[in-house]
Structure formats: C-alpha cells, structure tokens
mmCIF file of C-alpha atoms in Angstrom:
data_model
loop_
_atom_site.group_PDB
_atom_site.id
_atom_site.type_symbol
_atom_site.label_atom_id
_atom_site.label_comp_id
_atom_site.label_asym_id
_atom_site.label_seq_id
_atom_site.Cartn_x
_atom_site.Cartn_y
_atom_site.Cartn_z
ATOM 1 C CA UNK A 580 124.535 56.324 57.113
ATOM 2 C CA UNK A 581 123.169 53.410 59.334
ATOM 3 C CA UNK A 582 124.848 49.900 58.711
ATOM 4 C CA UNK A 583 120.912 49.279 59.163
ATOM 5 C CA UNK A 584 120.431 51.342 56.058
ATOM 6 C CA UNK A 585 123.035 50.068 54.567
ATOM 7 C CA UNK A 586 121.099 46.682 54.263
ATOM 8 C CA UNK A 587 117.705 47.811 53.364
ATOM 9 C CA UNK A 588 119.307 50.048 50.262
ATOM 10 C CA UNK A 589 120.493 46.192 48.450
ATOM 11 C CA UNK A 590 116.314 45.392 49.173
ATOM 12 C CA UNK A 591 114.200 47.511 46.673
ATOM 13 C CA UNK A 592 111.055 48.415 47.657
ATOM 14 C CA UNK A 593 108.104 47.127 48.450
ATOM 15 C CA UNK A 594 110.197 44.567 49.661
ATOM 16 C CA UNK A 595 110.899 43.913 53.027
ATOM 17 C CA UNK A 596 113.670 41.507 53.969
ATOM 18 C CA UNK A 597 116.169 41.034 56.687
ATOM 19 C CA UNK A 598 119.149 39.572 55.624
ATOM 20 C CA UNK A 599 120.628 39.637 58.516
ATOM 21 C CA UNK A 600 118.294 37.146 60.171
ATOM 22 C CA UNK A 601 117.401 35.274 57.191
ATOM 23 C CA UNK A 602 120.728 34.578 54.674
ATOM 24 C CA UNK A 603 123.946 32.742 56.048
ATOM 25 C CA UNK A 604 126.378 33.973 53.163
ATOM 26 C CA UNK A 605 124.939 38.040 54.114
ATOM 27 C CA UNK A 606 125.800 37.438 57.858
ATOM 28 C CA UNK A 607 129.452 35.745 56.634
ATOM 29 C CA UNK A 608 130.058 38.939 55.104
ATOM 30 C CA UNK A 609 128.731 40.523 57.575
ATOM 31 C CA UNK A 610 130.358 39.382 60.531
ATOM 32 C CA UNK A 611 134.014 39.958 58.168
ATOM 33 C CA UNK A 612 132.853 43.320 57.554
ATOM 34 C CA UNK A 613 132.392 44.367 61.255
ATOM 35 C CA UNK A 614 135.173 42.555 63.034
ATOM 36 C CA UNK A 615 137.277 45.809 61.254
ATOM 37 C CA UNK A 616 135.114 48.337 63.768
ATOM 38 C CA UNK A 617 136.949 49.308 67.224
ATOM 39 C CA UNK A 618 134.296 48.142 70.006
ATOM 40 C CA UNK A 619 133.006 51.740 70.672
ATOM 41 C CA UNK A 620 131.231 51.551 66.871
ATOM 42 C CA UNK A 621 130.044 47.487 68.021
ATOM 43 C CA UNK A 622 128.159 48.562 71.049
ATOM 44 C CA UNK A 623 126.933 52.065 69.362
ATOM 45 C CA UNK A 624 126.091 50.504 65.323
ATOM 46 C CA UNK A 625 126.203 46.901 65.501
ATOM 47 C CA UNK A 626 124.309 45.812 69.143
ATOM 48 C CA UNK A 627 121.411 48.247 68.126
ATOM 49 C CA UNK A 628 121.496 46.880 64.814
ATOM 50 C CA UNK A 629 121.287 43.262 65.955
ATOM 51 C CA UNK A 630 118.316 43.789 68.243
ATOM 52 C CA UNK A 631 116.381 43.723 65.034
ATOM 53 C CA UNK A 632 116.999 39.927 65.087
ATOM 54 C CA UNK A 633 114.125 39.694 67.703
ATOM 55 C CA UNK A 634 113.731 37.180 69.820
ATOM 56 C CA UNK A 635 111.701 34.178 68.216
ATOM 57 C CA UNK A 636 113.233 31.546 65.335
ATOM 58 C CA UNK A 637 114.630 32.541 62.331
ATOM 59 C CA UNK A 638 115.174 30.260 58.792
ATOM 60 C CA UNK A 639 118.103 30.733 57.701
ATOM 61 C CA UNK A 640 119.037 30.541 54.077
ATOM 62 C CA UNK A 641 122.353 28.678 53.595
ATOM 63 C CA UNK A 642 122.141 28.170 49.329
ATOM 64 C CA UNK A 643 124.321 30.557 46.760
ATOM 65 C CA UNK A 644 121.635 33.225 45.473
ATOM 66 C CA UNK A 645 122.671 36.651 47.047
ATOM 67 C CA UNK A 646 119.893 38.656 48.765
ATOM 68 C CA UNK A 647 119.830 41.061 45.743
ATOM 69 C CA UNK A 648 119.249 37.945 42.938
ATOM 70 C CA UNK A 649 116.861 36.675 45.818
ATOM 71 C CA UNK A 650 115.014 40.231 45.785
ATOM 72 C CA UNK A 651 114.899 40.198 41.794
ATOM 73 C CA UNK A 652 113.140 36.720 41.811
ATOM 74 C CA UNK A 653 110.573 37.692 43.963
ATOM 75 C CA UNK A 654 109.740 40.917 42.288
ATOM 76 C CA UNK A 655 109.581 38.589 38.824
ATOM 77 C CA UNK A 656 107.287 36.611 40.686
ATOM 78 C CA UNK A 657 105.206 39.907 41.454
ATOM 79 C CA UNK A 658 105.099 41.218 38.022
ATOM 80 C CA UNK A 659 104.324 37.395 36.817
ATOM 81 C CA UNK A 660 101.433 37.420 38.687
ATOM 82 C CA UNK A 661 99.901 41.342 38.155
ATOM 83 C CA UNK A 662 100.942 42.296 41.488
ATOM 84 C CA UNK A 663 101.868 46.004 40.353
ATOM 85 C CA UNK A 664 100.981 47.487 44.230
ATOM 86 C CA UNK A 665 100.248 47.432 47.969
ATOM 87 C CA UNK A 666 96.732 46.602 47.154
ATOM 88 C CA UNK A 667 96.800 43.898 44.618
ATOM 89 C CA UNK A 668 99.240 42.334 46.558
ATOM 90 C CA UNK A 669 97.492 42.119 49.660
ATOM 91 C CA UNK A 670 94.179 40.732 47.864
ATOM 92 C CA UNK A 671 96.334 37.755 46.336
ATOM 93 C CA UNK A 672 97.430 36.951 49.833
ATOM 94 C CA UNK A 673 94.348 37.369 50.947
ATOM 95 C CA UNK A 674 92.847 34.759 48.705
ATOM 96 C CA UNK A 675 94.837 31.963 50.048
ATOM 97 C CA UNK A 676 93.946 30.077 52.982
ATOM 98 C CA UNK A 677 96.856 30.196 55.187
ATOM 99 C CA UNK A 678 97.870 34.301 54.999
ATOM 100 C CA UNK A 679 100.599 33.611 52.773
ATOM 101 C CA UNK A 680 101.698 32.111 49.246
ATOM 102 C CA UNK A 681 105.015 30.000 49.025
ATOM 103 C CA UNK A 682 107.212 30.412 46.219
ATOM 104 C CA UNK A 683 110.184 28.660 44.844
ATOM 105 C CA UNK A 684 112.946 30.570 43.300
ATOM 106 C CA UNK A 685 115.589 28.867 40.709
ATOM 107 C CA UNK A 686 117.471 27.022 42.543
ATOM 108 C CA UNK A 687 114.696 25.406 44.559
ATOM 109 C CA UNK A 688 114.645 26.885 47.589
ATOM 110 C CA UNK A 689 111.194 27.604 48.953
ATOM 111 C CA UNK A 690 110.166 31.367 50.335
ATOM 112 C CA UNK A 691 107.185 32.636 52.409
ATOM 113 C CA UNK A 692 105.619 35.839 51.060
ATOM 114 C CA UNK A 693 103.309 37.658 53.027
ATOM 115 C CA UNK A 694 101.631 40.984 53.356
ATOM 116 C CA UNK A 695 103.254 43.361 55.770
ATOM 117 C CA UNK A 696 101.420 46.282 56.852
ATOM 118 C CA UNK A 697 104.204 48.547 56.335
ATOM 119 C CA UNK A 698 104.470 51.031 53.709
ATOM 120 C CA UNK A 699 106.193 51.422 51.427
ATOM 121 C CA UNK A 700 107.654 47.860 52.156
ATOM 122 C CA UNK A 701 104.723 45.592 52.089
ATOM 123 C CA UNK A 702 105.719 42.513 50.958
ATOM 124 C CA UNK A 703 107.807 40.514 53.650
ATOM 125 C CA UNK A 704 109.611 37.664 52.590
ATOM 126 C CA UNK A 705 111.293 34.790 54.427
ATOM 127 C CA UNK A 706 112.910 31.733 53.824
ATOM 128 C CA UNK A 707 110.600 28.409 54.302
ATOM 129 C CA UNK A 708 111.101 26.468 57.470
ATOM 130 C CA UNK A 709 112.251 22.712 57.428
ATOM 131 C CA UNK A 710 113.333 22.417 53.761
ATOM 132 C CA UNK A 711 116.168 22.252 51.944
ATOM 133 C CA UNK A 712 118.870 25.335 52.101
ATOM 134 C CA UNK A 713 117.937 26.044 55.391
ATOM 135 C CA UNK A 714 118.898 26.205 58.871
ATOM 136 C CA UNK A 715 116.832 27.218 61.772
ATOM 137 C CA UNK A 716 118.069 29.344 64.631
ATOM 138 C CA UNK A 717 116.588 31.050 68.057
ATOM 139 C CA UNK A 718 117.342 34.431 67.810
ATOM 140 C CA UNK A 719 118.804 35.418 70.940
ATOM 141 C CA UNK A 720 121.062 32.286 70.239
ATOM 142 C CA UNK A 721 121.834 33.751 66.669
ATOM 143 C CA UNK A 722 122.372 37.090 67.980
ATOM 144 C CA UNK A 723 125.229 35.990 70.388
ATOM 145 C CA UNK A 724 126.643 33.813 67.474
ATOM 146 C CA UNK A 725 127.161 36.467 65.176
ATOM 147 C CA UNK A 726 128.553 38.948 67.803
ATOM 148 C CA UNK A 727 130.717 36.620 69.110
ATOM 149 C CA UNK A 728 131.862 35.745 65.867
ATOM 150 C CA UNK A 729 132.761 39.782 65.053
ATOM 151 C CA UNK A 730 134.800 39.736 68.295
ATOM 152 C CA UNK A 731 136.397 36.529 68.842
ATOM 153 C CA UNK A 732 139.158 34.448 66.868
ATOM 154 C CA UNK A 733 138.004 31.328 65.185
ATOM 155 C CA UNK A 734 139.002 28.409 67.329
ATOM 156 C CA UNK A 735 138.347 27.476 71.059
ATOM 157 C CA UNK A 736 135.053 28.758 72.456
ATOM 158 C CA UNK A 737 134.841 29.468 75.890
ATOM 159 C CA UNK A 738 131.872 30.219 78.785
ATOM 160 C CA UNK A 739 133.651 33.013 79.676
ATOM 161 C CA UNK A 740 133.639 35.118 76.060
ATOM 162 C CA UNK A 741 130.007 33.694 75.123
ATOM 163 C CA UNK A 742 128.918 35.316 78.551
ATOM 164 C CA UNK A 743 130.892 38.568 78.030
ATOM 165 C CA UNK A 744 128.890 39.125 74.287
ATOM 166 C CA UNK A 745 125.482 38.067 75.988
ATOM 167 C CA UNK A 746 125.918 40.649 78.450
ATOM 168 C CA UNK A 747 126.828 43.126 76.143
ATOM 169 C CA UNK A 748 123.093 42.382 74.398
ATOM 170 C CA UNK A 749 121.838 42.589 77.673
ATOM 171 C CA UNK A 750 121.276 38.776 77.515
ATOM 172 C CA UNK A 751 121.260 36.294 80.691
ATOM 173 C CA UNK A 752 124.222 34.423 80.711
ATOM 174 C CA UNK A 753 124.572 30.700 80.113
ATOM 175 C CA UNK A 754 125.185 28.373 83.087
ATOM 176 C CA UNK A 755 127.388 25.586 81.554
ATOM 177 C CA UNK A 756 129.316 24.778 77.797
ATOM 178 C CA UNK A 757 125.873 21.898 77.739
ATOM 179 C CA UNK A 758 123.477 24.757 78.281
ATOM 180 C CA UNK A 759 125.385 26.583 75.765
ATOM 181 C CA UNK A 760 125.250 24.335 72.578
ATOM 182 C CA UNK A 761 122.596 25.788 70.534
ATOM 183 C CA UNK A 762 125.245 29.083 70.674
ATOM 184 C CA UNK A 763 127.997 27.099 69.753
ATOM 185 C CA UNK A 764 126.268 25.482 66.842
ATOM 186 C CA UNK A 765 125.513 28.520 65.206
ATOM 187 C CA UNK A 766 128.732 29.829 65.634
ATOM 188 C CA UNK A 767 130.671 27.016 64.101
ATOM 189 C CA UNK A 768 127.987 27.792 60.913
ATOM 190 C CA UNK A 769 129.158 30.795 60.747
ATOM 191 C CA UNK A 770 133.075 29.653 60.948
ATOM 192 C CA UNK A 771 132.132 27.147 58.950
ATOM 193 C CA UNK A 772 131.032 29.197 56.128
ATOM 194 C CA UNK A 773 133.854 31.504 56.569
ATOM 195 C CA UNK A 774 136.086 29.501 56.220
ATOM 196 C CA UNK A 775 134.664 27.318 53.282
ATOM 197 C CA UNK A 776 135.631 30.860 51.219
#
C-alpha cells in the first residue's frame, strides 16, 4: 500500500483533504516517519508522493486538532446542516455567493469547504488563509522543506543540500542563501515543531 493511501484511509469519504499540504503537526510526523526509508524508497514513494503538493500556495494549519478530529468536525457540520450527499452538498455551495462556505471548528480555526467534482470525495476542505493557526507556504518551497527535512540533520542549512533535494524534485536550483529564505523558513517550521515535541 501507497504512503499516498496511507493518508487518504485517516480521511473518510466524501471528504477530500490533503494533509500533507494543509496540517503542520501531519507533515512533523510525517517527515519523522520517512527519514527511517533508505533513499531508493524517497525517490520511488515519497518524491511521487510530494508532487501532489502542486505548485501554487498552501495554508497551513499549525493548531492541535489532528486531521482525523478535523475530518469528524466537518462531517458534524455536514449532518448539522442536511448535507447527507454529493448533491445536497453541492446545492448549499451553490447558494452562496463566493463558491464556498467557511466554517469554524472548536478551537476557532476557520476552514474553506467547497465542492469538488470528484467522486466519491466531493467535499474539499482547506484551511482559511490569513487567520489565526495558520501559515502560508509556496509549494515548490514547501516541497523542498519537507524533503530536505526527511534527509538532512537539524542544524546548519546549506546551498549545497537545498540544491541537491530541489534537483531531486526536478526543481531549479536556488542562486544564493538570500534567494533561498522562503525554503529556509519553512524548514525551521518544521524543526521547529519537531522539536517543540
């Protein structure tokens, strides 16, 4: 079994939800979880796997509720509301004027739900940009920051290993440590949090 699948079997359907792009304490884990594989299993599992980042900004949930407790709120909020399938769902949506409904979950953090075209996992939830318990990253800048993290030591970061993990997700490399700080702040998150545990 995929690590891939792996993450989508802790996300019940019809919800759709990548934790790996969107939830600071599930990359932690993560990241501690993979830095175990030889480098054969990286580039074959974890590089494809990563690639589902995608390329644009991601919100990144830094607050305590685990993607599973996340998952259960929103499907509360579902039943709540009479949203019982694919259909109702995407009529409620529909209904509001900006193609999405915000919700806030019990510890106050805000989340984006929208209707995904995607069967059986239509409803495709996010964390809410610029607010509380969140961090926002670029995603080719968070997907070098959590592979460096897997395959480097905590402590000095150098131009040399950030350009050796970009190339390995056939990335351009960075010119300077200056050009490189966007990288670096996402990677001392992740230490960060690692090491707050």
């Amino acid at each position: 079994m995929s690590v891939y699948m792996v993450i989508h079997d802790k996300i019940p359907q019809p919800l759709n939800f990548n934790p790996l792009k969107h939830h600071l304490g599930y990359i932690r884990s993560f990241t501690s979880r993979c830095s175990l594989l030889d480098e054969n299993r990286i580039i074959s599992d974890i590089i494809p796997l990563l690639k589902h980042i995608g390329t644009s900004v991601a919100d990144i949930y830094t607050g305590n509720l685990g993607p599973e407790k996340i998952s259960g709120e929103i499907l509360l909020i579902m039943q709540k509301n009479n949203l019982h399938d694919k259909d109702a769902f995407n009529s409620w949506i529909s209904r509001s004027k900006t193609g999405y409904r915000k919700s806030i979950l019990s510890d106050s953090s805000a989340w984006i739900l929208k209707y995904l075209d995607n069967n059986p996992r239509y409803l495709h939830f996010f964390p809410g940009r610029n607010i509380e318990k969140t961090v926002r990253s670029r995603g080719n800048s968070l997907k070098t920051a959590i592979l460096f993290d897997i395959l480097y030591d905590k402590g000095v970061i150098l131009l040399a290993d950030l350009n050796d993990v970009r190339r390995m997700l056939a990335l351009s490399p960075v010119r300077n440590i200056e050009a490189a700080s966007g990288i670096i702040s996402d990677i001392r998150l992740l230490q960060s949090a690692n090491n707050s545990k």
